[in-house]
Coordinates of C-alpha atoms and ligand atoms in Angstrom, one line a residue:
M1 CA -22.1 2.6 -39.8
A2 CA -22.3 4.1 -36.3
R3 CA -20.2 2.4 -33.6
K4 CA -22.3 0.7 -31.0
V5 CA -21.2 1.8 -27.5
I6 CA -22.1 1.4 -23.9
L7 CA -21.1 4.3 -21.6
D8 CA -20.6 3.3 -18.0
L9 CA -20.5 6.4 -15.9
D10 CA -20.4 7.9 -12.4
P11 CA -21.6 11.4 -13.2
G12 CA -19.5 13.5 -12.3
I13 CA -19.1 16.7 -14.4
D14 CA -16.7 15.3 -17.0
D15 CA -19.0 12.2 -17.2
A16 CA -21.9 14.6 -17.8
V17 CA -20.0 16.4 -20.6
A18 CA -19.2 13.0 -22.2
I19 CA -22.9 12.1 -22.0
A20 CA -23.9 15.3 -23.9
I21 CA -21.4 14.8 -26.6
A22 CA -22.0 11.0 -27.1
L23 CA -25.7 11.3 -27.4
F24 CA -25.5 13.7 -30.4
D25 CA -22.5 12.2 -32.2
P26 CA -23.7 10.5 -35.4
R27 CA -20.6 8.3 -35.4
L28 CA -21.9 6.6 -32.2
E29 CA -24.9 4.5 -31.5
V30 CA -25.3 4.7 -27.7
V31 CA -27.0 1.4 -27.0
A32 CA -26.9 1.9 -23.2
M33 CA -25.7 4.2 -20.5
T34 CA -25.1 2.6 -17.2
A35 CA -24.5 4.2 -13.8
T36 CA -22.0 3.3 -11.1
G37 CA -21.1 4.9 -7.8
G38 CA -17.8 6.8 -7.8
N39 CA -17.8 10.5 -8.0
V40 CA -21.1 10.4 -6.1
P41 CA -22.9 7.6 -4.2
P42 CA -24.7 5.1 -6.4
E43 CA -28.2 6.5 -5.9
Q44 CA -27.0 10.0 -6.9
A45 CA -25.1 8.6 -9.9
T46 CA -28.3 6.9 -11.2
A47 CA -30.4 10.0 -10.6
N48 CA -27.8 12.2 -12.3
L49 CA -27.6 9.9 -15.4
Q50 CA -31.4 9.8 -15.7
S51 CA -31.8 13.6 -15.2
I52 CA -29.1 14.5 -17.7
V53 CA -30.6 12.2 -20.4
A54 CA -34.1 13.5 -19.7
L55 CA -32.9 17.1 -19.9
L56 CA -31.0 16.6 -23.2
D57 CA -33.9 14.5 -24.6
P58 CA -31.9 12.9 -27.4
P59 CA -33.6 11.7 -30.6
R60 CA -32.7 8.1 -29.7
L61 CA -32.9 7.1 -26.1
P62 CA -30.3 4.6 -24.8
R63 CA -31.2 2.1 -22.2
L64 CA -30.2 3.3 -18.8
G65 CA -28.8 1.2 -16.0
I66 CA -29.1 1.7 -12.3
A67 CA -26.0 1.7 -10.2
P68 CA -25.6 -1.1 -7.7
T69 CA -26.1 0.2 -4.1
D70 CA -24.2 -2.6 -2.3
T71 CA -20.8 -1.2 -3.3
V72 CA -18.4 0.3 -0.7
F73 CA -15.9 2.7 -2.0
P74 CA -13.0 4.1 0.0
E75 CA -13.0 7.6 1.5
K76 CA -12.0 10.3 -1.0
P77 CA -9.6 13.0 0.1
F78 CA -11.6 15.7 -1.9
N79 CA -14.4 16.1 -4.3
L80 CA -14.0 18.0 -7.5
H81 CA -17.7 17.6 -8.6
G82 CA -19.7 19.1 -5.7
P83 CA -22.1 17.3 -3.4
D84 CA -24.5 16.5 -6.2
G85 CA -21.7 15.5 -8.6
L86 CA -22.7 18.2 -11.1
G87 CA -21.5 21.3 -9.4
S88 CA -24.6 21.9 -7.2
I89 CA -26.9 22.9 -10.0
D90 CA -30.1 21.4 -8.6
L91 CA -30.9 19.5 -11.8
P92 CA -34.6 18.5 -11.6
R93 CA -34.9 14.8 -10.7
V94 CA -36.9 12.7 -13.0
P95 CA -39.1 10.1 -11.4
L96 CA -37.7 6.5 -11.8
H97 CA -39.8 4.2 -13.8
G98 CA -38.7 0.7 -12.9
G99 CA -35.4 0.1 -14.7
H100 CA -32.7 -2.5 -14.4
L101 CA -29.4 -2.8 -12.7
S102 CA -26.5 -1.7 -14.8
E103 CA -25.0 -5.1 -14.9
K104 CA -28.2 -6.6 -16.4
V105 CA -28.4 -3.8 -19.0
I106 CA -24.8 -4.4 -19.9
W107 CA -25.2 -8.2 -20.1
E108 CA -28.3 -7.9 -22.3
A109 CA -26.8 -5.3 -24.6
I110 CA -23.6 -7.3 -25.2
H111 CA -25.6 -10.5 -25.9
A112 CA -27.9 -8.5 -28.3
H113 CA -24.9 -7.3 -30.3
P114 CA -22.2 -9.9 -30.0
R115 CA -18.6 -8.6 -30.7
E116 CA -20.0 -5.3 -31.8
I117 CA -20.1 -3.3 -28.6
T118 CA -17.4 -0.9 -27.4
F119 CA -17.7 -0.6 -23.7
I120 CA -16.4 2.8 -22.6
A121 CA -15.7 2.9 -18.9
L122 CA -15.7 6.4 -17.4
G123 CA -16.0 5.5 -13.8
P124 CA -14.8 2.7 -11.4
L125 CA -14.9 -0.6 -13.2
T126 CA -17.3 -2.2 -10.8
N127 CA -20.1 -2.9 -13.3
L128 CA -18.0 -4.6 -15.9
S129 CA -16.3 -6.7 -13.3
R130 CA -19.6 -7.9 -12.0
V131 CA -20.8 -8.8 -15.4
L132 CA -17.6 -10.8 -16.1
A133 CA -17.9 -12.5 -12.7
R134 CA -21.5 -13.5 -13.4
D135 CA -20.8 -14.8 -16.9
P136 CA -17.1 -15.2 -17.7
S137 CA -17.9 -16.4 -21.2
I138 CA -19.2 -13.0 -22.1
V139 CA -15.7 -11.8 -22.6
E140 CA -15.7 -13.4 -26.0
L141 CA -18.7 -11.3 -27.0
I142 CA -17.3 -7.9 -26.0
G143 CA -15.9 -5.9 -29.0
E144 CA -13.6 -3.6 -27.2
V145 CA -13.2 -1.9 -23.8
I146 CA -11.9 1.7 -23.5
I147 CA -11.0 2.7 -20.0
A148 CA -10.6 6.2 -18.5
G149 CA -8.2 5.7 -15.7
G150 CA -4.9 4.5 -14.4
T151 CA -1.6 6.3 -14.4
L152 CA 1.2 5.2 -16.6
H153 CA 4.1 6.9 -14.7
G154 CA 2.5 6.7 -11.3
T155 CA 1.3 10.3 -10.8
G156 CA -2.2 10.0 -9.5
N157 CA -4.9 12.5 -8.8
V158 CA -6.6 11.0 -5.7
S159 CA -3.4 9.6 -4.1
P160 CA 0.2 10.1 -5.2
V161 CA 0.2 7.1 -7.5
V162 CA -3.5 6.3 -8.2
D163 CA -6.2 7.7 -10.4
F164 CA -9.7 8.1 -9.0
N165 CA -11.4 5.4 -11.0
F166 CA -8.9 2.7 -10.1
Y167 CA -8.7 4.0 -6.5
C168 CA -12.5 3.5 -6.0
D169 CA -12.5 -0.2 -7.0
P170 CA -9.0 -1.7 -7.4
R171 CA -10.2 -5.3 -7.5
A172 CA -12.6 -4.5 -10.3
A173 CA -9.8 -2.7 -12.2
R174 CA -7.5 -5.7 -11.8
H175 CA -10.2 -8.1 -12.9
V176 CA -11.0 -6.2 -16.1
I177 CA -7.3 -5.5 -16.9
R178 CA -6.5 -9.2 -16.6
E179 CA -9.4 -10.3 -18.9
P180 CA -8.5 -11.4 -22.4
V181 CA -10.5 -8.8 -24.2
T182 CA -9.2 -6.0 -26.4
K183 CA -8.6 -3.1 -24.0
T184 CA -7.4 0.5 -24.5
L185 CA -6.5 2.6 -21.5
V186 CA -6.6 6.4 -21.5
P187 CA -4.4 7.1 -18.5
L188 CA -4.4 10.4 -16.6
E189 CA -1.2 11.6 -18.1
T190 CA -2.8 11.5 -21.6
S191 CA -6.2 12.9 -20.7
G192 CA -4.3 15.5 -18.7
Q193 CA -2.6 16.7 -21.8
V194 CA -5.9 18.3 -22.9
A195 CA -6.2 21.2 -20.5
F196 CA -8.8 23.9 -21.0
G197 CA -8.3 27.5 -19.7
F198 CA -11.0 29.9 -18.6
D199 CA -11.7 30.9 -22.2
L200 CA -13.6 27.6 -22.5
L201 CA -16.4 29.3 -20.6
D202 CA -16.7 31.8 -23.5
Q203 CA -16.7 29.1 -26.1
L204 CA -19.6 27.1 -24.6
P205 CA -22.8 26.9 -26.6
A206 CA -25.5 29.4 -25.7
E207 CA -27.8 28.9 -22.8
S208 CA -30.8 28.8 -25.0
S209 CA -30.0 25.2 -25.9
R210 CA -30.4 22.6 -23.1
A211 CA -26.9 21.3 -23.5
G212 CA -25.6 24.9 -23.3
W213 CA -27.7 25.5 -20.2
L214 CA -26.2 22.4 -18.5
L215 CA -22.6 23.1 -19.5
R216 CA -22.8 26.7 -18.5
R217 CA -24.1 25.7 -15.1
M218 CA -21.6 22.9 -14.4
L219 CA -18.3 24.0 -15.8
P220 CA -17.7 27.1 -13.6
H221 CA -17.7 24.8 -10.6
T222 CA -15.0 22.7 -12.2
F223 CA -12.8 25.7 -12.7
R224 CA -13.3 26.8 -9.0
A225 CA -12.7 23.3 -7.7
H226 CA -9.5 22.8 -9.8
R227 CA -8.2 26.1 -8.5
Q228 CA -9.1 25.5 -4.8
L229 CA -8.4 21.8 -4.5
L230 CA -5.7 21.2 -7.1
G231 CA -4.1 24.7 -7.4
S232 CA -4.6 24.6 -11.1
E233 CA -6.0 27.4 -13.3
G234 CA -7.0 25.0 -16.1
I235 CA -9.3 22.0 -16.1
C236 CA -9.0 18.5 -17.5
L237 CA -12.1 16.6 -18.7
H238 CA -10.6 13.1 -18.4
D239 CA -13.7 11.2 -19.4
V240 CA -14.4 13.4 -22.5
V241 CA -10.9 12.7 -23.7
A242 CA -11.5 8.9 -23.3
L243 CA -14.7 9.4 -25.4
V244 CA -12.6 11.1 -28.1
A245 CA -10.3 8.1 -28.1
A246 CA -13.3 6.1 -29.3
T247 CA -14.3 8.5 -32.1
N248 CA -10.9 9.8 -33.1
P249 CA -8.3 7.1 -32.3
E250 CA -6.0 8.6 -34.9
L251 CA -5.3 11.6 -32.6
F252 CA -3.5 9.3 -30.0
E253 CA -0.2 7.5 -29.9
R254 CA -0.7 3.8 -29.0
A255 CA 1.6 1.3 -27.2
T256 CA 1.0 -2.2 -26.1
V257 CA 2.1 -2.9 -22.5
A258 CA 2.0 -5.7 -20.0
A259 CA 0.2 -4.4 -16.9
D260 CA -1.6 -5.3 -13.7
V261 CA -3.3 -3.4 -10.9
E262 CA -2.2 -3.4 -7.2
T263 CA -5.1 -4.2 -5.0
S264 CA -3.8 -4.3 -1.4
G265 CA -1.1 -1.7 -0.6
D266 CA -2.0 1.0 2.0
L267 CA -0.5 3.6 -0.3
T268 CA -0.8 1.9 -3.6
A269 CA -4.1 0.1 -3.9
G270 CA -5.4 0.8 -7.4
M271 CA -2.0 1.6 -8.9
L272 CA -1.4 0.5 -12.4
V273 CA 1.8 -1.5 -12.5
V274 CA 3.6 -1.9 -15.9
D275 CA 6.2 -4.5 -16.5
R276 CA 9.1 -2.4 -17.9
R277 CA 11.9 -4.9 -17.4
N278 CA 14.3 -5.4 -20.2
V279 CA 13.2 -9.0 -20.5
R280 CA 9.5 -8.7 -19.9
Q281 CA 8.0 -11.5 -17.8
W282 CA 4.4 -10.6 -18.2
R283 CA 2.4 -11.1 -21.3
P284 CA 1.2 -7.9 -23.1
N285 CA -2.4 -7.4 -22.2
L286 CA -3.3 -3.8 -22.7
D287 CA -3.1 -0.9 -25.2
V288 CA -2.3 2.4 -23.7
L289 CA -2.8 5.7 -25.4
M290 CA 0.5 7.5 -24.5
N291 CA 0.2 10.9 -26.1
C292 CA -2.3 12.8 -28.0
D293 CA -2.6 15.8 -30.3
A294 CA -4.1 17.9 -27.6
E295 CA -5.2 20.8 -29.8
A296 CA -7.0 18.4 -32.2
V297 CA -8.7 16.6 -29.2
Q298 CA -9.8 20.0 -27.9
D299 CA -11.3 20.8 -31.3
C300 CA -13.2 17.6 -31.3
I301 CA -14.6 18.3 -27.9
L302 CA -15.7 21.8 -28.8
R303 CA -17.3 20.5 -32.0
G304 CA -19.0 17.8 -29.9
L305 CA -20.4 20.5 -27.6
D306 CA -21.7 22.5 -30.5
A307 CA -23.4 19.4 -32.0
A308 CA -25.0 18.6 -28.6
A309 CA -26.3 22.2 -28.5
R310 CA -27.7 22.0 -32.0
G311 CA -29.5 18.8 -31.1
T312 CA -31.1 20.3 -28.0
Ligands
BDR401 C1 -11.7 10.2 -13.2 O1 -11.9 10.8 -11.9 C2 -13.2 11.2 -11.9 O2 -13.4 12.3 -11.0 C3 -13.5 11.6 -13.3 O3 -14.9 11.6 -13.5 C4 -12.7 10.6 -14.1 O4 -13.5 9.5 -14.5 C5 -10.3 10.5 -13.6 O5 -9.3 10.0 -12.6
CA402 CA1 -16.0 9.6 -14.3

């Protein structure tokens, strides 16, 4: 039976690649995709999510959630995704027809499928935190949460010690990490093990498919941005690796840790703090995927892209 998932996203190029793969993976039943601000402001995140799903036109349409617009995210030192979040590709906007806020869509989906939903958080944890704040008892109805974000050894991407998703909303990250729900974290160090070189561009599906068209427009921007802003010749698609953690958990090494999130330091807000003392004082509350079989994860991603292309 396909695994029921909600993807919570701030598209974002790696979010967009994850959308394309998830929608055409028969092992997943994408019940909902919900937008949050992060890589782009909330309105743009919602527009990107709707436009990508409309473009890909999957056989089974998930419910789509609108990103809340009352969120204030900290200034970012740089932007890897371009002003539109998708590498400036001018994706046609689809008109909005009503729709509900992400938190409502999430709440309803979890209640419709108690203990069956895996919530895959690929952006700041704002939406899930809001759902939990509004209805704390819902925690018992969530199957599992998989989170792209955090750094295990304190090497960040947006600040020296903080990953982008936790940086955007440290309070939400702390809230979710502290909740008694089964949680798996895919930290930057692990998703960063799966690096793609320029040859990825030659392996993308043909432009004649809609997925191929989208990938071939977005991904060159990612390579340029990684080189110009991070001094790196390869790229990492963090959110896509987190999606593979849901479909192929056997490719990852898992450890249980006791962790919390710093919310207030000038230099450290959003930092994942792990209790590594000999005699641990905190209770274990989080599974972390420490290492992965990078080659096998890459294969999964490439196969996922091909499946998306075949479906479009
Ligand atoms: C996260 O940063 C964002 O730019 C990506 O979309 C990913 O979710 C990794 O830190
Ligand atoms: Ca993201």
